[in-house]
Amino acid sequence: MPSQLVHALSSSVGSKILIALTGLGLAVFLVTHLAGNILFLFGPETFNTYSHTLLSNPLVYVAEAGLLVIFLLHVVKTLVLFFGAQQARPQGYHARRWAKTKSPRSRKSVASTTMIVTGLFTLLFLVTHLGTFKFGTYYESATGMRDLYRLQLEIFSHPGYVAFYMIAMALIFLHLWHGLTSAAQSLGVDHPQWTPRILAAGRVLAVVLAGGFFLLPLYTFLLARAS
Amino acid sequence: MAMTLTLRVWRQAGPDQPGRLVDYVAHDVHPDMSFLEMLDVVNDDLIRKGDDPIAFDSDCREGICGSCGLVINGVAHGPDPGATTCQVHMRRFAAGDTIVIEPFRARAFPVLKDLVIDRSALDRIIAAGGYVSVNAGGAPDANCLPIPKHVSDQAMDSAQCIGCGACVASCKNAAAHLFTSAKVTHLALLPQGQPERARRVVRMVEQMDEEGFGACSNEGECEAVCPKEISISNIARMNREYLKATLAGE
């Protein structure tokens, strides 16, 4: 990579462009992840065949390495900007009110003010999630594939796990609510007619993604209870 | 009817001195007074008593020069949208209110005295590229340089920026992206700004970072306090300009 490009991506604007690109990359992953996980609804055969096909493809290692790099870039860049922002205002205000109280032009929300918290929680969640599933108990199905269906059923039969996932998804929802719309702005995608639609589309996607992952553990829990 | 108010004002003797909030009682405040006139009256009182008057910046007092700028009860330029501090009137407050008055806060805006800050960081961003190098001469003949109406409207909307720094003051990251982007946009949209278009945005962003401003979180708190209601669409345009310029190797 030319050093000039690295320099450009280190500036405040370049960093935000990189955060937006990596964030959108992670959102694309979430779309594919949700699409795959919905197959759980179709029973053990379908779900296990899907996961087996996915994981037995050697390209999955390349994809995983790519995801790791994207994730780390997203985390490191945001942390650098977060600490930079602390330095940019060493002395805060005694009285502080959102300017949104003065004009509705502000897009500030609970989601936008808690990005660092919801982001760090997502990091914690990810470690737990990988430990539970990817590196979790290895069950083998009758057909010789990894029985992830059984693992999911077993894990989400514990109400504690279901509650943890639901809280995590609520926080990830907040992260996506601001992040998906903010990414468009960082990348310079803005148009008087299109911006309101992009904002709406980002929020719908946030609801669909977080909502989907919110309902799956609940569905699994109810399914485990019923059987 | 005259009101009595309590003012909680940031007092700081000099740039390297510690500061603190000090309470003052403002008597005989008329609802038709501007906020700065109210401070003038309080200062008259302080001078008569032999105290040091409260230092604050102001010049035109009609919302166009960009000199004044206070954080009033936690909001830059006070409660009125699309207004500077000098355009806030005391009818916005009720008798007995306590008003907290602080300077714009940012590392790049050091406090010089009380409520007066040094905003020359913004001037240095302009000096880094916010200009057209060639002498553009006198006013050109009408329509000799055709510019579509909606483009000139956009450029003029951006050019309204008075450089007050409220965008920085209200941003949780103390970012100067709205200011810089307004300057980048108004020149990027007009024909005279084309030759230096790519170099301008890169240099201005570099200078902005060098001054110690933060990065943008796309919250739009800047737009909400901007007395000229400059849109964060300018920031999207600056990012686009920056991306294009750096990809082109500027």
GROMACS .gro file of C-alpha atoms in nm, chain A residues 4-5 7-14 16-17 81 84-109 112-115 178 181-192 195, chain B residues 10 21 71 73-81 100 102-107 168-174 177 205-206 208-209 212-221 223-225 229 232-233 235-236 238-240 242-243 246 249-250:
model
  114
    4GLN     CA    1   0.053   0.831   0.084
    5LEU     CA    2  -0.269   0.630   0.114
    7HIS     CA    3  -0.112   0.877   0.557
    8ALA     CA    4  -0.448   0.982   0.410
    9LEU     CA    5  -0.631   0.708   0.601
   10SER     CA    6  -0.468   0.826   0.925
   11SER     CA    7  -0.630   1.171   0.909
   12SER     CA    8  -0.955   1.238   1.094
   13VAL     CA    9  -1.152   1.220   0.768
   14GLY     CA   10  -0.960   0.917   0.637
   16LYS     CA   11  -1.380   0.786   0.956
   17ILE     CA   12  -1.389   0.662   0.596
   81LEU     CA   13  -1.044   0.852   1.761
   84GLY     CA   14  -0.821   1.167   2.047
   85ALA     CA   15  -1.161   1.322   2.120
   86GLN     CA   16  -1.088   1.314   2.495
   87GLN     CA   17  -0.769   1.508   2.429
   88ALA     CA   18  -0.948   1.753   2.199
   89ARG     CA   19  -1.150   1.881   2.495
   90PRO     CA   20  -0.944   1.846   2.812
   91GLN     CA   21  -1.174   2.078   3.008
   92GLY     CA   22  -1.542   1.990   2.978
   93TYR     CA   23  -1.855   2.194   3.047
   94HIS     CA   24  -2.017   2.226   3.387
   95ALA     CA   25  -2.360   2.257   3.232
   96ARG     CA   26  -2.411   2.041   2.926
   97ARG     CA   27  -2.728   1.998   2.723
   98TRP     CA   28  -2.786   1.833   2.389
   99ALA     CA   29  -2.815   2.091   2.114
  100LYS     CA   30  -3.101   1.874   1.991
  101THR     CA   31  -3.308   2.050   2.260
  102LYS     CA   32  -3.253   2.368   2.061
  103SER     CA   33  -3.300   2.244   1.708
  104PRO     CA   34  -3.426   1.917   1.557
  105ARG     CA   35  -3.147   1.942   1.299
  106SER     CA   36  -2.928   1.731   1.530
  107ARG     CA   37  -2.925   1.354   1.478
  108LYS     CA   38  -2.788   1.290   1.827
  109SER     CA   39  -2.952   0.994   1.998
  112SER     CA   40  -2.498   0.785   1.883
  113THR     CA   41  -2.380   0.877   2.233
  114THR     CA   42  -2.320   0.519   2.342
  115MET     CA   43  -2.130   0.390   2.037
  178HIS     CA   44  -2.635   0.500   1.446
  181THR     CA   45  -2.659   0.569   0.883
  182SER     CA   46  -2.340   0.735   1.001
  183ALA     CA   47  -2.132   0.523   0.761
  184ALA     CA   48  -2.311   0.674   0.462
  185GLN     CA   49  -2.233   1.026   0.584
  186SER     CA   50  -1.866   0.937   0.651
  187LEU     CA   51  -1.833   0.800   0.299
  188GLY     CA   52  -1.975   1.122   0.160
  189VAL     CA   53  -2.297   0.962   0.039
  190ASP     CA   54  -2.539   1.249   0.068
  191HIS     CA   55  -2.814   1.389  -0.149
  192PRO     CA   56  -3.116   1.603  -0.061
  195THR     CA   57  -3.030   1.102   0.241
  237TRP     CA   58  -1.661   3.115   3.417
  248LEU     CA   59  -1.754   2.945   3.808
  298VAL     CA   60  -2.215   2.844   2.602
  300ASN     CA   61  -2.687   2.676   3.006
  301GLY     CA   62  -2.490   2.407   2.825
  302VAL     CA   63  -2.580   2.506   2.468
  303ALA     CA   64  -2.352   2.705   2.235
  304HIS     CA   65  -2.510   3.043   2.145
  305GLY     CA   66  -2.797   2.979   2.385
  306PRO     CA   67  -3.150   2.858   2.332
  307ASP     CA   68  -3.251   3.013   1.997
  308PRO     CA   69  -3.190   2.813   1.678
  327VAL     CA   70  -2.456   2.916   3.354
  329GLU     CA   71  -1.907   2.920   2.992
  330PRO     CA   72  -1.658   2.975   2.709
  331PHE     CA   73  -1.645   2.751   2.400
  332ARG     CA   74  -1.434   2.456   2.510
  333ALA     CA   75  -1.171   2.286   2.297
  334ARG     CA   76  -0.799   2.226   2.323
  395VAL     CA   77  -1.656   2.292   1.767
  396ALA     CA   78  -1.804   2.397   2.100
  397SER     CA   79  -2.109   2.174   2.068
  398CYS     CA   80  -1.938   1.869   1.919
  399LYS     CA   81  -1.868   1.596   2.174
  400ASN     CA   82  -1.533   1.543   1.998
  401ALA     CA   83  -1.453   1.915   1.961
  404HIS     CA   84  -1.551   1.943   1.048
  432VAL     CA   85  -0.801   1.859   0.667
  433GLU     CA   86  -0.433   1.818   0.757
  435MET     CA   87  -0.753   2.081   1.109
  436ASP     CA   88  -0.597   1.764   1.253
  439GLY     CA   89  -0.588   1.922   1.774
  440PHE     CA   90  -0.958   1.916   1.683
  441GLY     CA   91  -1.135   1.580   1.718
  442ALA     CA   92  -1.301   1.367   1.449
  443CYS     CA   93  -1.665   1.378   1.341
  444SER     CA   94  -1.924   1.136   1.487
  445ASN     CA   95  -2.196   1.246   1.243
  446GLU     CA   96  -2.430   1.347   1.525
  447GLY     CA   97  -2.514   1.686   1.380
  448GLU     CA   98  -2.502   1.875   1.711
  450GLU     CA   99  -2.571   2.191   1.269
  451ALA     CA  100  -2.819   2.239   1.554
  452VAL     CA  101  -2.615   2.523   1.710
  456GLU     CA  102  -2.781   2.660   1.006
  459ILE     CA  103  -2.374   1.852   0.778
  460SER     CA  104  -2.421   1.772   0.408
  462ILE     CA  105  -1.920   1.734   0.589
  463ALA     CA  106  -2.033   1.455   0.355
  465MET     CA  107  -1.575   1.731   0.234
  466ASN     CA  108  -1.532   1.356   0.294
  467ARG     CA  109  -1.616   1.291  -0.072
  469TYR     CA  110  -1.105   1.421   0.044
  470LEU     CA  111  -1.159   1.066  -0.079
  473THR     CA  112  -0.638   1.128  -0.197
  476GLY     CA  113  -0.273   1.099  -0.533
  477GLU     CA  114  -0.299   1.454  -0.399
   0.00000   0.00000   0.00000
